[in-house]
Amino acid sequence: MTTDMQQYATTQINKIRTRINNACQAVNRRPENVMLIGASKRQSSELICHFSNNGLSHVGENYLQEAVEKKNELIEQPLTWHFIGQIQSNKTKIIAQNFSWVHGVDRLKIAQRLGQQKDATQADINILIQLNPDNEASKAGVALNDASALCDRIAQTDGVVLRGFMMIPKARELVTDQRKVFSQARELLEQTNQQYSLSMDSLSMGMSTDLEAAISEGSTMIRVGTDLFGARQ
Ligand SMILES: *Cc1c(COP(=O)(O)O)cnc(C)c1O
């Protein structure tokens, strides 16, 4: 059983690394500049452990209680934890104390609370502002037009480091359409850096079905669940 899982983890990581390498090669980017985050919601600690043993070093979790349990079980593994779920403002302390990166920030208040509530000894928390390019009510995130002003304010917040943008666009069938929406995030990042003299360096975009398009448009972090770990329980 364990050897099977070990074998499975090796195969799956190799598959995704190959996709990353090919996508990078097509646009002359370096694969080292694309961080692979295993989106591990609803996957067991045991499975995550095998992936970790095969070189996966970043994991992203959506559900806080599940995430903290798994983090405690995997305490020996050299993993960096990313919170990629919806953020409730009464949960910011637990998030701050358990995660190095928080991807879904869309209000100043959330950033302020994360910065205040982390442990004093903890490094500043890496923050990504979530964009909502399709203005979907079901998703968190700010409209593209409101993002730059929010960046300016969060960049001045203690205890956090503003690193860039995250987005979960609606599924688009055509790669050209996928690329178009991802390119909006890249352009907005460049423009906002200029406008407010910021140095944001990260774009968290691309999942199982659209990671190639995201890498083509400058993604620096892809969050892959299904095509890495397999179907969720
Ligand atoms: C679940 C999830 C993913 C991974 O999705 P897959 O399609 O399974 O690769 C990525 N990002 C977020 C925010 C998620 O919730």
mmCIF file of C-alpha atoms and ligand atoms in Angstrom:
data_model
loop_
_atom_site.group_PDB
_atom_site.id
_atom_site.type_symbol
_atom_site.label_atom_id
_atom_site.label_comp_id
_atom_site.label_asym_id
_atom_site.label_seq_id
_atom_site.Cartn_x
_atom_site.Cartn_y
_atom_site.Cartn_z
ATOM 1 C CA MET A 1 0.000 0.000 0.000
ATOM 2 C CA THR A 2 2.671 2.482 1.050
ATOM 3 C CA THR A 3 4.878 1.642 -1.912
ATOM 4 C CA ASP A 4 1.879 2.009 -4.229
ATOM 5 C CA MET A 5 1.124 5.449 -2.840
ATOM 6 C CA GLN A 6 4.775 6.410 -3.074
ATOM 7 C CA GLN A 7 4.816 5.318 -6.703
ATOM 8 C CA TYR A 8 1.589 7.183 -7.372
ATOM 9 C CA ALA A 9 2.955 10.393 -5.867
ATOM 10 C CA THR A 10 6.115 10.142 -7.972
ATOM 11 C CA THR A 11 4.114 9.634 -11.167
ATOM 12 C CA GLN A 12 1.665 12.444 -10.468
ATOM 13 C CA ILE A 13 4.302 14.996 -9.541
ATOM 14 C CA ASN A 14 6.298 14.113 -12.636
ATOM 15 C CA LYS A 15 3.201 14.617 -14.803
ATOM 16 C CA ILE A 16 2.567 18.097 -13.436
ATOM 17 C CA ARG A 17 6.257 19.061 -13.550
ATOM 18 C CA THR A 18 6.306 18.035 -17.214
ATOM 19 C CA ARG A 19 3.276 20.220 -17.908
ATOM 20 C CA ILE A 20 4.944 23.129 -16.095
ATOM 21 C CA ASN A 21 8.188 22.613 -18.012
ATOM 22 C CA ASN A 22 6.421 22.457 -21.380
ATOM 23 C CA ALA A 23 4.315 25.535 -20.674
ATOM 24 C CA CYS A 24 7.406 27.459 -19.563
ATOM 25 C CA GLN A 25 9.418 26.373 -22.562
ATOM 26 C CA ALA A 26 6.705 27.611 -24.931
ATOM 27 C CA VAL A 27 7.032 31.165 -23.610
ATOM 28 C CA ASN A 28 10.689 31.162 -22.616
ATOM 29 C CA ARG A 29 10.148 31.157 -18.862
ATOM 30 C CA ARG A 30 12.095 29.293 -16.198
ATOM 31 C CA PRO A 31 10.189 26.513 -14.391
ATOM 32 C CA GLU A 32 11.880 27.524 -11.098
ATOM 33 C CA ASN A 33 9.802 30.692 -11.268
ATOM 34 C CA VAL A 34 6.526 28.802 -11.115
ATOM 35 C CA MET A 35 5.707 27.535 -7.628
ATOM 36 C CA LEU A 36 3.618 24.370 -7.549
ATOM 37 C CA ILE A 37 1.070 24.485 -4.740
ATOM 38 C CA GLY A 38 -0.776 21.231 -4.106
ATOM 39 C CA ALA A 39 -4.426 22.192 -3.507
ATOM 40 C CA SER A 40 -4.971 19.482 -0.929
ATOM 41 C CA LYS A 41 -8.496 20.049 0.391
ATOM 42 C CA ARG A 42 -10.252 16.747 1.086
ATOM 43 C CA GLN A 43 -7.018 14.784 0.576
ATOM 44 C CA SER A 44 -5.637 12.729 3.443
ATOM 45 C CA SER A 45 -2.559 13.634 5.451
ATOM 46 C CA GLU A 46 -1.105 10.283 4.467
ATOM 47 C CA LEU A 47 -1.392 11.070 0.771
ATOM 48 C CA ILE A 48 0.000 14.586 1.243
ATOM 49 C CA CYS A 49 2.916 13.069 3.168
ATOM 50 C CA HIS A 50 3.850 10.898 0.190
ATOM 51 C CA PHE A 51 3.754 13.909 -2.110
ATOM 52 C CA SER A 52 5.905 15.821 0.334
ATOM 53 C CA ASN A 53 8.421 12.974 0.350
ATOM 54 C CA ASN A 54 8.518 13.286 -3.439
ATOM 55 C CA GLY A 55 9.424 16.945 -3.422
ATOM 56 C CA LEU A 56 6.137 18.824 -3.105
ATOM 57 C CA SER A 57 6.932 21.679 -0.734
ATOM 58 C CA HIS A 58 3.856 23.923 -0.882
ATOM 59 C CA VAL A 59 0.295 22.979 -0.004
ATOM 60 C CA GLY A 60 -2.884 25.074 -0.148
ATOM 61 C CA GLU A 61 -5.905 24.396 2.022
ATOM 62 C CA ASN A 62 -9.451 25.827 1.936
ATOM 63 C CA TYR A 63 -11.136 24.663 5.118
ATOM 64 C CA LEU A 64 -9.608 25.904 8.327
ATOM 65 C CA GLN A 65 -10.405 23.113 10.748
ATOM 66 C CA GLU A 66 -9.403 20.433 8.273
ATOM 67 C CA ALA A 67 -6.241 22.367 7.455
ATOM 68 C CA VAL A 68 -5.092 22.788 11.059
ATOM 69 C CA GLU A 69 -5.663 19.096 11.811
ATOM 70 C CA LYS A 70 -3.632 18.054 8.799
ATOM 71 C CA LYS A 71 -0.928 20.592 9.521
ATOM 72 C CA ASN A 72 -0.501 19.115 13.007
ATOM 73 C CA GLU A 73 -0.339 15.598 11.574
ATOM 74 C CA LEU A 74 2.266 16.702 9.040
ATOM 75 C CA ILE A 75 4.347 18.786 11.431
ATOM 76 C CA GLU A 76 7.519 16.813 10.605
ATOM 77 C CA GLN A 77 7.267 17.509 6.877
ATOM 78 C CA PRO A 78 9.072 20.542 5.410
ATOM 79 C CA LEU A 79 5.871 22.075 4.008
ATOM 80 C CA THR A 80 4.879 25.704 3.488
ATOM 81 C CA TRP A 81 1.168 26.233 4.119
ATOM 82 C CA HIS A 82 -1.037 28.512 2.003
ATOM 83 C CA PHE A 83 -4.594 29.448 2.902
ATOM 84 C CA ILE A 84 -6.563 29.509 -0.358
ATOM 85 C CA GLY A 85 -10.152 29.367 0.937
ATOM 86 C CA GLN A 86 -12.753 32.003 1.713
ATOM 87 C CA ILE A 87 -11.734 34.139 4.687
ATOM 88 C CA GLN A 88 -14.185 34.853 7.503
ATOM 89 C CA SER A 89 -13.078 37.854 9.504
ATOM 90 C CA ASN A 90 -13.643 36.077 12.845
ATOM 91 C CA LYS A 91 -11.140 33.396 11.793
ATOM 92 C CA THR A 92 -8.208 35.632 10.938
ATOM 93 C CA LYS A 93 -6.259 34.779 14.074
ATOM 94 C CA ILE A 94 -6.207 31.040 13.351
ATOM 95 C CA ILE A 95 -5.327 31.767 9.746
ATOM 96 C CA ALA A 96 -2.518 34.145 10.724
ATOM 97 C CA GLN A 97 -1.011 31.663 13.159
ATOM 98 C CA ASN A 98 -1.043 28.718 10.775
ATOM 99 C CA PHE A 99 -0.247 30.009 7.306
ATOM 100 C CA SER A 100 2.723 31.746 5.660
ATOM 101 C CA TRP A 101 0.666 32.831 2.658
ATOM 102 C CA VAL A 102 -2.964 33.988 2.491
ATOM 103 C CA HIS A 103 -4.357 34.106 -1.042
ATOM 104 C CA GLY A 104 -7.909 35.383 -0.786
ATOM 105 C CA VAL A 105 -7.655 38.824 0.820
ATOM 106 C CA ASP A 106 -10.189 41.300 -0.540
ATOM 107 C CA ARG A 107 -10.639 43.860 2.256
ATOM 108 C CA LEU A 108 -8.256 46.103 4.163
ATOM 109 C CA LYS A 109 -9.713 44.940 7.473
ATOM 110 C CA ILE A 110 -8.711 41.333 6.800
ATOM 111 C CA ALA A 111 -5.126 42.336 6.059
ATOM 112 C CA GLN A 112 -4.973 44.476 9.198
ATOM 113 C CA ARG A 113 -6.302 41.690 11.380
ATOM 114 C CA LEU A 114 -3.874 39.134 9.918
ATOM 115 C CA GLY A 115 -0.991 41.504 10.576
ATOM 116 C CA GLN A 116 -2.085 42.203 14.150
ATOM 117 C CA GLN A 117 -3.013 38.669 15.113
ATOM 118 C CA LYS A 118 0.010 36.708 13.984
ATOM 119 C CA ASP A 119 2.428 35.638 16.700
ATOM 120 C CA ALA A 120 5.035 38.276 17.483
ATOM 121 C CA THR A 121 7.826 35.870 16.559
ATOM 122 C CA GLN A 122 6.260 34.957 13.223
ATOM 123 C CA ALA A 123 7.495 36.419 9.939
ATOM 124 C CA ASP A 124 5.187 38.892 8.213
ATOM 125 C CA ILE A 125 2.395 37.112 6.378
ATOM 126 C CA ASN A 126 2.493 37.039 2.587
ATOM 127 C CA ILE A 127 -0.762 38.433 1.227
ATOM 128 C CA LEU A 128 -2.340 38.080 -2.195
ATOM 129 C CA ILE A 129 -5.328 40.200 -3.113
ATOM 130 C CA GLN A 130 -8.051 38.183 -4.770
ATOM 131 C CA LEU A 131 -9.421 39.595 -8.001
ATOM 132 C CA ASN A 132 -12.940 38.800 -9.157
ATOM 133 C CA PRO A 133 -12.609 39.350 -12.910
ATOM 134 C CA ASP A 134 -16.066 38.019 -13.757
ATOM 135 C CA ASN A 135 -17.742 39.872 -10.861
ATOM 136 C CA GLU A 136 -19.274 36.643 -9.602
ATOM 137 C CA ALA A 137 -21.357 37.022 -6.442
ATOM 138 C CA SER A 138 -20.434 33.490 -5.347
ATOM 139 C CA LYS A 139 -16.735 34.310 -5.208
ATOM 140 C CA ALA A 140 -14.648 36.542 -3.006
ATOM 141 C CA GLY A 141 -12.418 39.139 -4.577
ATOM 142 C CA VAL A 142 -12.394 42.752 -5.671
ATOM 143 C CA ALA A 143 -13.390 44.144 -9.031
ATOM 144 C CA LEU A 144 -10.394 44.892 -11.236
ATOM 145 C CA ASN A 145 -11.106 48.623 -10.989
ATOM 146 C CA ASP A 146 -10.911 48.623 -7.199
ATOM 147 C CA ALA A 147 -7.761 46.552 -6.817
ATOM 148 C CA SER A 148 -5.040 49.198 -7.151
ATOM 149 C CA ALA A 149 -6.368 51.446 -4.383
ATOM 150 C CA LEU A 150 -6.676 48.440 -2.073
ATOM 151 C CA CYS A 151 -3.068 47.454 -2.856
ATOM 152 C CA ASP A 152 -1.902 50.923 -1.852
ATOM 153 C CA ARG A 153 -3.575 50.627 1.555
ATOM 154 C CA ILE A 154 -2.584 47.020 2.263
ATOM 155 C CA ALA A 155 1.018 47.782 1.307
ATOM 156 C CA GLN A 156 1.104 50.185 4.272
ATOM 157 C CA THR A 157 -0.258 47.623 6.730
ATOM 158 C CA ASP A 158 2.016 46.274 9.468
ATOM 159 C CA GLY A 159 2.642 42.565 9.835
ATOM 160 C CA VAL A 160 1.867 41.639 6.246
ATOM 161 C CA VAL A 161 3.754 41.791 2.954
ATOM 162 C CA LEU A 162 1.704 42.476 -0.130
ATOM 163 C CA ARG A 163 2.964 40.037 -2.762
ATOM 164 C CA GLY A 164 0.436 40.286 -5.610
ATOM 165 C CA PHE A 165 -2.836 38.945 -6.932
ATOM 166 C CA MET A 166 -4.766 35.708 -6.934
ATOM 167 C CA MET A 167 -7.709 34.850 -9.157
ATOM 168 C CA ILE A 168 -10.158 32.020 -9.805
ATOM 169 C CA PRO A 169 -11.797 32.989 -13.086
ATOM 170 C CA LYS A 170 -14.874 31.268 -14.454
ATOM 171 C CA ALA A 171 -14.026 28.239 -16.569
ATOM 172 C CA ARG A 172 -13.368 29.200 -20.169
ATOM 173 C CA GLU A 173 -13.154 26.601 -22.871
ATOM 174 C CA LEU A 174 -10.791 28.295 -25.280
ATOM 175 C CA VAL A 175 -7.169 28.771 -24.292
ATOM 176 C CA THR A 176 -7.196 32.223 -25.899
ATOM 177 C CA ASP A 177 -10.038 33.243 -23.592
ATOM 178 C CA GLN A 178 -8.251 31.752 -20.566
ATOM 179 C CA ARG A 179 -5.144 33.716 -21.456
ATOM 180 C CA LYS A 180 -7.079 36.943 -21.875
ATOM 181 C CA VAL A 181 -8.377 36.938 -18.315
ATOM 182 C CA PHE A 182 -5.007 35.951 -16.829
ATOM 183 C CA SER A 183 -3.282 38.696 -18.780
ATOM 184 C CA GLN A 184 -5.546 41.229 -17.057
ATOM 185 C CA ALA A 185 -4.037 40.269 -13.707
ATOM 186 C CA ARG A 186 -0.501 40.590 -15.013
ATOM 187 C CA GLU A 187 -1.182 44.000 -16.551
ATOM 188 C CA LEU A 188 -2.881 45.203 -13.398
ATOM 189 C CA LEU A 189 0.079 44.096 -11.296
ATOM 190 C CA GLU A 190 2.547 45.977 -13.482
ATOM 191 C CA GLN A 191 0.379 49.066 -13.615
ATOM 192 C CA THR A 192 -0.257 49.083 -9.851
ATOM 193 C CA ASN A 193 3.432 48.620 -9.064
ATOM 194 C CA GLN A 194 4.183 51.671 -11.193
ATOM 195 C CA GLN A 195 1.352 53.799 -9.924
ATOM 196 C CA TYR A 196 2.120 53.288 -6.220
ATOM 197 C CA SER A 197 5.816 52.375 -6.403
ATOM 198 C CA LEU A 198 5.172 48.871 -5.103
ATOM 199 C CA SER A 199 7.161 45.725 -5.768
ATOM 200 C CA MET A 200 4.527 43.007 -5.963
ATOM 201 C CA ASP A 201 6.082 39.920 -7.539
ATOM 202 C CA SER A 202 3.469 37.165 -7.404
ATOM 203 C CA LEU A 203 0.488 35.997 -9.432
ATOM 204 C CA SER A 204 -1.421 33.019 -8.032
ATOM 205 C CA MET A 205 -3.409 31.749 -10.988
ATOM 206 C CA GLY A 206 -3.933 28.508 -12.841
ATOM 207 C CA MET A 207 -5.472 25.230 -11.670
ATOM 208 C CA SER A 208 -5.758 21.728 -13.166
ATOM 209 C CA THR A 209 -7.522 22.743 -16.357
ATOM 210 C CA ASP A 210 -5.891 26.070 -17.144
ATOM 211 C CA LEU A 211 -2.380 26.013 -15.694
ATOM 212 C CA GLU A 212 -0.750 26.239 -19.125
ATOM 213 C CA ALA A 213 -2.672 29.401 -20.015
ATOM 214 C CA ALA A 214 -1.826 30.921 -16.638
ATOM 215 C CA ILE A 215 1.887 30.168 -17.019
ATOM 216 C CA SER A 216 1.821 31.710 -20.494
ATOM 217 C CA GLU A 217 0.551 34.919 -18.908
ATOM 218 C CA GLY A 218 3.097 35.092 -16.126
ATOM 219 C CA SER A 219 1.640 33.061 -13.276
ATOM 220 C CA THR A 220 4.211 32.503 -10.526
ATOM 221 C CA MET A 221 2.092 30.137 -8.406
ATOM 222 C CA ILE A 222 -0.268 27.464 -9.709
ATOM 223 C CA ARG A 223 -2.731 25.745 -7.371
ATOM 224 C CA VAL A 224 -3.309 22.211 -8.595
ATOM 225 C CA GLY A 225 -5.692 19.783 -6.919
ATOM 226 C CA THR A 226 -7.354 17.136 -9.072
ATOM 227 C CA ASP A 227 -4.621 16.650 -11.667
ATOM 228 C CA LEU A 228 -1.995 16.323 -8.924
ATOM 229 C CA PHE A 229 -3.592 14.312 -6.113
ATOM 230 C CA GLY A 230 -6.522 12.751 -7.995
ATOM 231 C CA ALA A 231 -10.258 13.175 -7.382
ATOM 232 C CA ARG A 232 -11.215 14.563 -3.978
ATOM 233 C CA GLN A 233 -12.886 12.400 -1.330
HETATM 234 C C1 LIG B 1 -9.762 23.412 -5.149
HETATM 235 C C2 LIG B 1 -9.000 24.603 -5.540
HETATM 236 C C3 LIG B 1 -7.969 24.543 -6.476
HETATM 237 C C4 LIG B 1 -7.602 23.281 -7.247
HETATM 238 O O1 LIG B 1 -8.596 22.965 -8.151
HETATM 239 P P1 LIG B 1 -8.412 21.739 -9.199
HETATM 240 O O2 LIG B 1 -9.335 22.087 -10.298
HETATM 241 O O3 LIG B 1 -8.802 20.505 -8.477
HETATM 242 O O4 LIG B 1 -6.993 21.739 -9.636
HETATM 243 C C5 LIG B 1 -7.257 25.700 -6.733
HETATM 244 N N1 LIG B 1 -7.545 26.857 -6.122
HETATM 245 C C6 LIG B 1 -8.531 26.969 -5.224
HETATM 246 C C7 LIG B 1 -8.792 28.274 -4.581
HETATM 247 C C8 LIG B 1 -9.293 25.841 -4.907
HETATM 248 O O5 LIG B 1 -10.299 25.960 -4.025
#
